Amino acid sequence: MDITPTPPVSLTDVASYLPGDPVDADYFARYARTDRMAQNIMFRAPTHRHHIGAGESAVDMAERALTPLIDRHGAATIADVDVLITHTQLPDLPVLGCGADLARRMRMSPQCILDVHNGGCAAFIHMLDLARAILSTNGSACTALIVTVQNSAGQVFTQPDVRPLAQAAVPGDGCGVGLLCKSDRAQILDIERRHHPQYAGDMSAEVDPPRRYWEPGTGQLRIAFTESKITTVFARGNRLVPEVAHAVCDHIGVTPTAVDTFVTNQPNRLFLRNWREALELTPAQHPDTFDDCGNLFGAAIPVTLDIENRAGRIRNESLVLLAGFAHAGDFAAAAAIRWGAQPHTATVHE
């Protein structure tokens, strides 16, 4: 029996969007409380971050992130994608992601639309994996678009009762997108993903006085942190990201030092330093957008990747390694890509 080999799947292009003008640290410092949590290195504020605009929706951000892809590939390429996968940090409607509305806005008619609500800061890799699996097994599907929107910084973390907290100054808003197709031009070499459901309950949200987030009442929703919980999550993150990164390198037969560009989520400076040192890489090999963008959660990897590509710092045929972990450690993932997208010097659309 003649078996046609499965064509490779490639990440052929990336683009991103950062809303509005940069917001400096003083925006939070003037309201900051004096407490022990503020001294924790996990909450050392970035120099700048961006906040979603008033009235700006997740679909608005996604559309603006897609503009460079349309400029480079044409509107028809985006309209004709077969698979659309989205991840929205803060859905505009609590029961619905932005996938279908984005498809409507962009006049797309995908065979498959998925709204992914897990994956957290590693959501871009999670979606890479899903898109690759669908394209590899669906003979008629040739292209996929993955979209990750981080929009909680300017909506949740700027609430009057949340803004004085140490955690509020760290996140930023942004959107990153990736275009995939059946091709060997920028082939995805391997993906490692590991779920750790035993850690899922360690991330929680609170309202004071206590109520469920959807119940009427006073108080503003926030992510709950304690010093002991921070210590635990920090230890996990230090371990999980190097573990999946090493696993991918082992699978493709290279050492981590052979990696040309290592792109991770950007939670804080300490994680970035520790991950880089664990892989024995230099700062030039591990792009750092934390001080310019803050913690972009799931959008950090594609935004950082796009910034590096537009700056011309990722050479064709170079080995790019993506890695990150989600929430309190319930998911971690890494992906190796043989880079093939040409650098683009256009500025981020704002």
XYZ file of C-alpha atoms in Angstrom, residues 52-349:
298
model
C -5.522 47.851 26.704
C -7.394 50.973 25.606
C -10.778 52.062 26.888
C -13.418 50.218 24.898
C -10.831 48.017 23.179
C -11.910 44.381 22.926
C -9.939 41.157 22.611
C -11.029 40.941 18.972
C -9.834 44.515 18.383
C -6.401 43.564 19.717
C -6.287 40.405 17.606
C -7.269 42.287 14.457
C -4.517 44.845 15.046
C -1.951 42.100 15.628
C -2.989 40.481 12.333
C -2.446 43.677 10.325
C 1.264 42.989 9.634
C 0.444 39.463 8.440
C -2.158 40.861 6.049
C 0.363 43.445 4.826
C 2.928 40.724 4.108
C 0.762 37.838 2.892
C -2.411 39.498 1.642
C -5.915 39.567 3.068
C -6.900 36.420 1.176
C -4.231 34.331 2.938
C -5.652 35.221 6.355
C -9.278 34.957 5.246
C -8.647 31.491 3.819
C -6.969 29.854 6.823
C -8.356 26.416 7.589
C -7.817 26.377 11.355
C -8.183 29.224 13.870
C -7.102 28.733 17.488
C -7.345 31.530 20.049
C -6.422 32.016 23.694
C -7.831 35.043 25.554
C -6.628 35.834 29.050
C -9.801 37.730 29.934
C -12.695 36.801 27.616
C -15.042 39.705 26.931
C -17.921 37.276 27.475
C -17.382 34.763 30.302
C -18.676 31.779 28.339
C -17.074 32.562 24.993
C -13.601 33.053 23.566
C -12.951 35.443 20.706
C -12.439 32.894 17.909
C -15.807 32.995 16.179
C -16.096 36.772 16.465
C -12.562 37.213 15.122
C -13.404 34.947 12.181
C -16.512 37.037 11.493
C -14.546 40.275 11.707
C -11.813 39.009 9.359
C -14.317 37.324 6.988
C -12.768 33.939 7.614
C -14.494 30.576 7.189
C -12.185 28.080 8.928
C -12.935 24.378 9.001
C -12.084 24.438 12.704
C -12.293 27.172 15.371
C -10.969 26.429 18.849
C -10.942 28.740 21.874
C -8.305 27.427 24.277
C -8.756 28.482 27.886
C -5.801 26.638 29.359
C -2.123 26.854 28.564
C -1.575 30.131 30.411
C 1.867 31.602 29.798
C 2.713 28.582 27.614
C -0.492 28.883 25.564
C 1.322 29.774 22.334
C 3.213 26.465 22.426
C 0.022 24.628 23.382
C -1.679 26.104 20.320
C 1.315 25.303 18.116
C 0.934 21.696 19.177
C -2.810 21.645 18.520
C -2.464 23.336 15.133
C 0.325 20.982 14.073
C -1.754 17.948 15.068
C -4.806 19.154 13.133
C -2.844 20.050 10.006
C -0.936 16.765 10.118
C -4.062 14.623 10.318
C -6.481 16.633 8.172
C -5.623 16.171 4.538
C -7.647 19.158 3.348
C -6.393 21.649 5.958
C -3.231 23.481 4.899
C -2.977 26.617 7.068
C -3.642 27.621 10.659
C -3.687 30.862 12.601
C -2.968 30.937 16.330
C -3.811 34.029 18.372
C -3.064 34.783 22.018
C -4.507 37.885 23.682
C -3.355 39.218 27.049
C -5.815 41.916 28.105
C -6.088 41.691 31.895
C -3.386 44.198 32.911
C -5.351 47.309 32.005
C -8.693 45.872 33.130
C -8.125 43.743 36.249
C -4.839 45.037 37.638
C -5.790 48.723 37.410
C -8.949 48.390 39.512
C -8.776 50.864 42.423
C -8.519 48.120 45.077
C -6.052 46.019 43.062
C -3.771 48.751 41.729
C -2.010 49.344 45.106
C -1.022 45.657 45.387
C 2.550 44.627 44.583
C 1.371 42.234 41.863
C -0.461 44.953 39.913
C 2.631 46.648 38.467
C 4.004 43.508 36.795
C 1.568 42.559 33.957
C 1.237 44.272 30.605
C -1.196 43.843 27.718
C -0.463 42.693 24.183
C -1.352 40.214 21.476
C 0.785 37.805 19.477
C -0.192 35.759 16.420
C 1.409 32.979 14.401
C 0.763 31.674 10.886
C 1.341 27.965 10.269
C 1.262 25.943 7.081
C 2.261 22.578 5.669
C 5.800 23.409 4.611
C 9.420 22.773 5.548
C 10.321 26.463 5.382
C 10.276 27.039 9.167
C 9.663 23.521 10.374
C 8.471 22.719 13.884
C 11.046 20.084 14.831
C 9.595 18.881 18.116
C 7.190 19.863 20.894
C 7.262 18.683 24.492
C 4.212 19.339 26.686
C 3.654 18.213 30.238
C 0.512 18.591 32.298
C 0.765 18.650 36.102
C -2.861 18.652 37.279
C -1.784 18.185 40.890
C -0.783 21.870 40.859
C -4.000 23.184 39.309
C -5.580 24.200 42.623
C -2.590 26.295 43.668
C -3.672 29.315 41.644
C -6.715 31.084 43.000
C -8.665 34.302 42.700
C -10.227 36.166 45.583
C -12.707 38.912 46.262
C -12.976 40.710 49.601
C -15.552 40.260 51.115
C -15.635 36.672 49.793
C -18.029 35.799 46.957
C -17.912 33.955 43.684
C -16.603 36.201 40.942
C -19.934 36.179 39.077
C -22.127 36.873 42.119
C -23.303 40.442 42.817
C -21.526 42.290 45.593
C -18.690 44.618 46.471
C -14.955 44.005 46.234
C -12.736 43.559 43.192
C -11.370 40.341 41.730
C -7.654 39.690 42.153
C -5.210 36.801 41.938
C -4.421 35.592 45.447
C -0.781 35.375 46.529
C 0.838 34.367 49.809
C 4.548 34.261 50.536
C 4.517 30.480 50.899
C 2.638 30.082 47.612
C 5.083 32.385 45.812
C 8.041 30.355 47.091
C 6.455 27.122 45.895
C 5.579 28.440 42.431
C 9.033 29.967 42.047
C 10.696 26.633 42.763
C 8.423 24.878 40.275
C 9.004 27.415 37.531
C 12.761 27.210 37.966
C 12.522 23.457 37.409
C 9.716 23.022 34.848
C 10.952 25.276 32.050
C 14.499 23.859 31.891
C 13.033 20.335 32.063
C 10.866 20.717 28.953
C 13.578 22.706 27.156
C 16.150 19.953 27.776
C 13.625 17.298 26.709
C 13.084 18.940 23.319
C 16.827 19.317 22.797
C 17.313 15.639 23.622
C 14.599 14.636 21.144
C 16.206 16.528 18.254
C 19.726 15.456 19.197
C 21.321 18.745 20.266
C 22.592 20.242 23.480
C 20.913 23.426 24.802
C 24.080 25.385 24.005
C 23.369 24.724 20.308
C 20.213 26.851 20.559
C 20.566 30.170 18.748
C 17.515 31.930 20.234
C 15.675 30.903 23.406
C 12.268 32.599 23.770
C 10.312 32.122 27.001
C 7.409 33.687 28.783
C 8.514 36.786 30.687
C 7.247 36.614 34.281
C 10.092 38.461 36.013
C 13.827 39.109 35.838
C 14.799 36.305 38.222
C 13.064 33.559 36.261
C 14.677 34.811 33.054
C 18.150 34.750 34.581
C 17.708 31.312 36.130
C 16.301 29.731 32.943
C 19.107 31.187 30.843
C 21.756 29.931 33.249
C 20.143 26.480 33.435
C 20.597 26.127 29.667
C 24.060 27.759 29.757
C 23.050 30.476 27.322
C 24.120 34.104 27.053
C 21.781 37.088 27.498
C 22.015 37.704 23.748
C 20.594 34.233 23.106
C 17.657 34.742 25.497
C 15.613 37.837 24.523
C 14.235 39.859 27.425
C 11.169 42.059 26.854
C 10.140 42.271 30.507
C 11.201 45.883 31.093
C 9.501 47.106 27.923
C 6.315 45.028 28.100
C 5.975 43.576 31.596
C 4.582 40.087 32.065
C 2.494 39.437 28.959
C 1.408 35.990 30.143
C 0.421 33.901 27.086
C 1.293 36.683 24.623
C 4.888 37.007 25.840
C 6.386 34.275 23.649
C 4.929 35.419 20.290
C 5.428 39.124 21.070
C 9.072 38.551 22.047
C 9.595 36.327 19.023
C 8.149 38.987 16.724
C 10.267 41.751 18.266
C 13.426 39.694 17.742
C 12.458 38.792 14.177
C 11.675 42.375 13.208
C 15.009 43.478 14.657
C 16.777 40.989 12.386
C 18.286 39.073 15.271
C 16.966 35.633 14.219
C 18.899 34.213 11.274
C 17.332 31.895 8.739
C 18.121 28.239 9.483
C 18.897 29.103 13.108
C 17.541 26.935 15.908
C 14.821 28.662 17.934
C 13.628 27.143 21.198
C 10.363 28.287 22.801
C 9.521 27.373 26.408
C 7.224 28.405 29.233
C 5.084 27.302 32.140
C 1.520 28.148 33.089
C -0.245 29.399 36.179
C 1.147 27.727 39.324
C 2.852 25.010 37.267
C -0.041 22.888 35.984
C 1.372 22.992 32.430
C 4.785 23.428 30.840
C 5.823 23.160 27.210
C 8.690 23.728 24.808
C 9.032 23.732 21.020
C 12.015 23.676 18.681
C 11.766 25.452 15.320
C 14.218 25.658 12.433
C 13.668 29.320 11.694
C 12.743 30.252 8.154
C 10.761 33.501 8.268
C 12.508 36.501 6.801
C 13.065 39.377 9.274
C 10.574 42.207 8.967
C 11.618 45.713 9.914
C 8.178 47.297 10.082
C 7.183 48.639 13.468
C 4.594 47.009 15.686
C 1.142 48.243 14.673
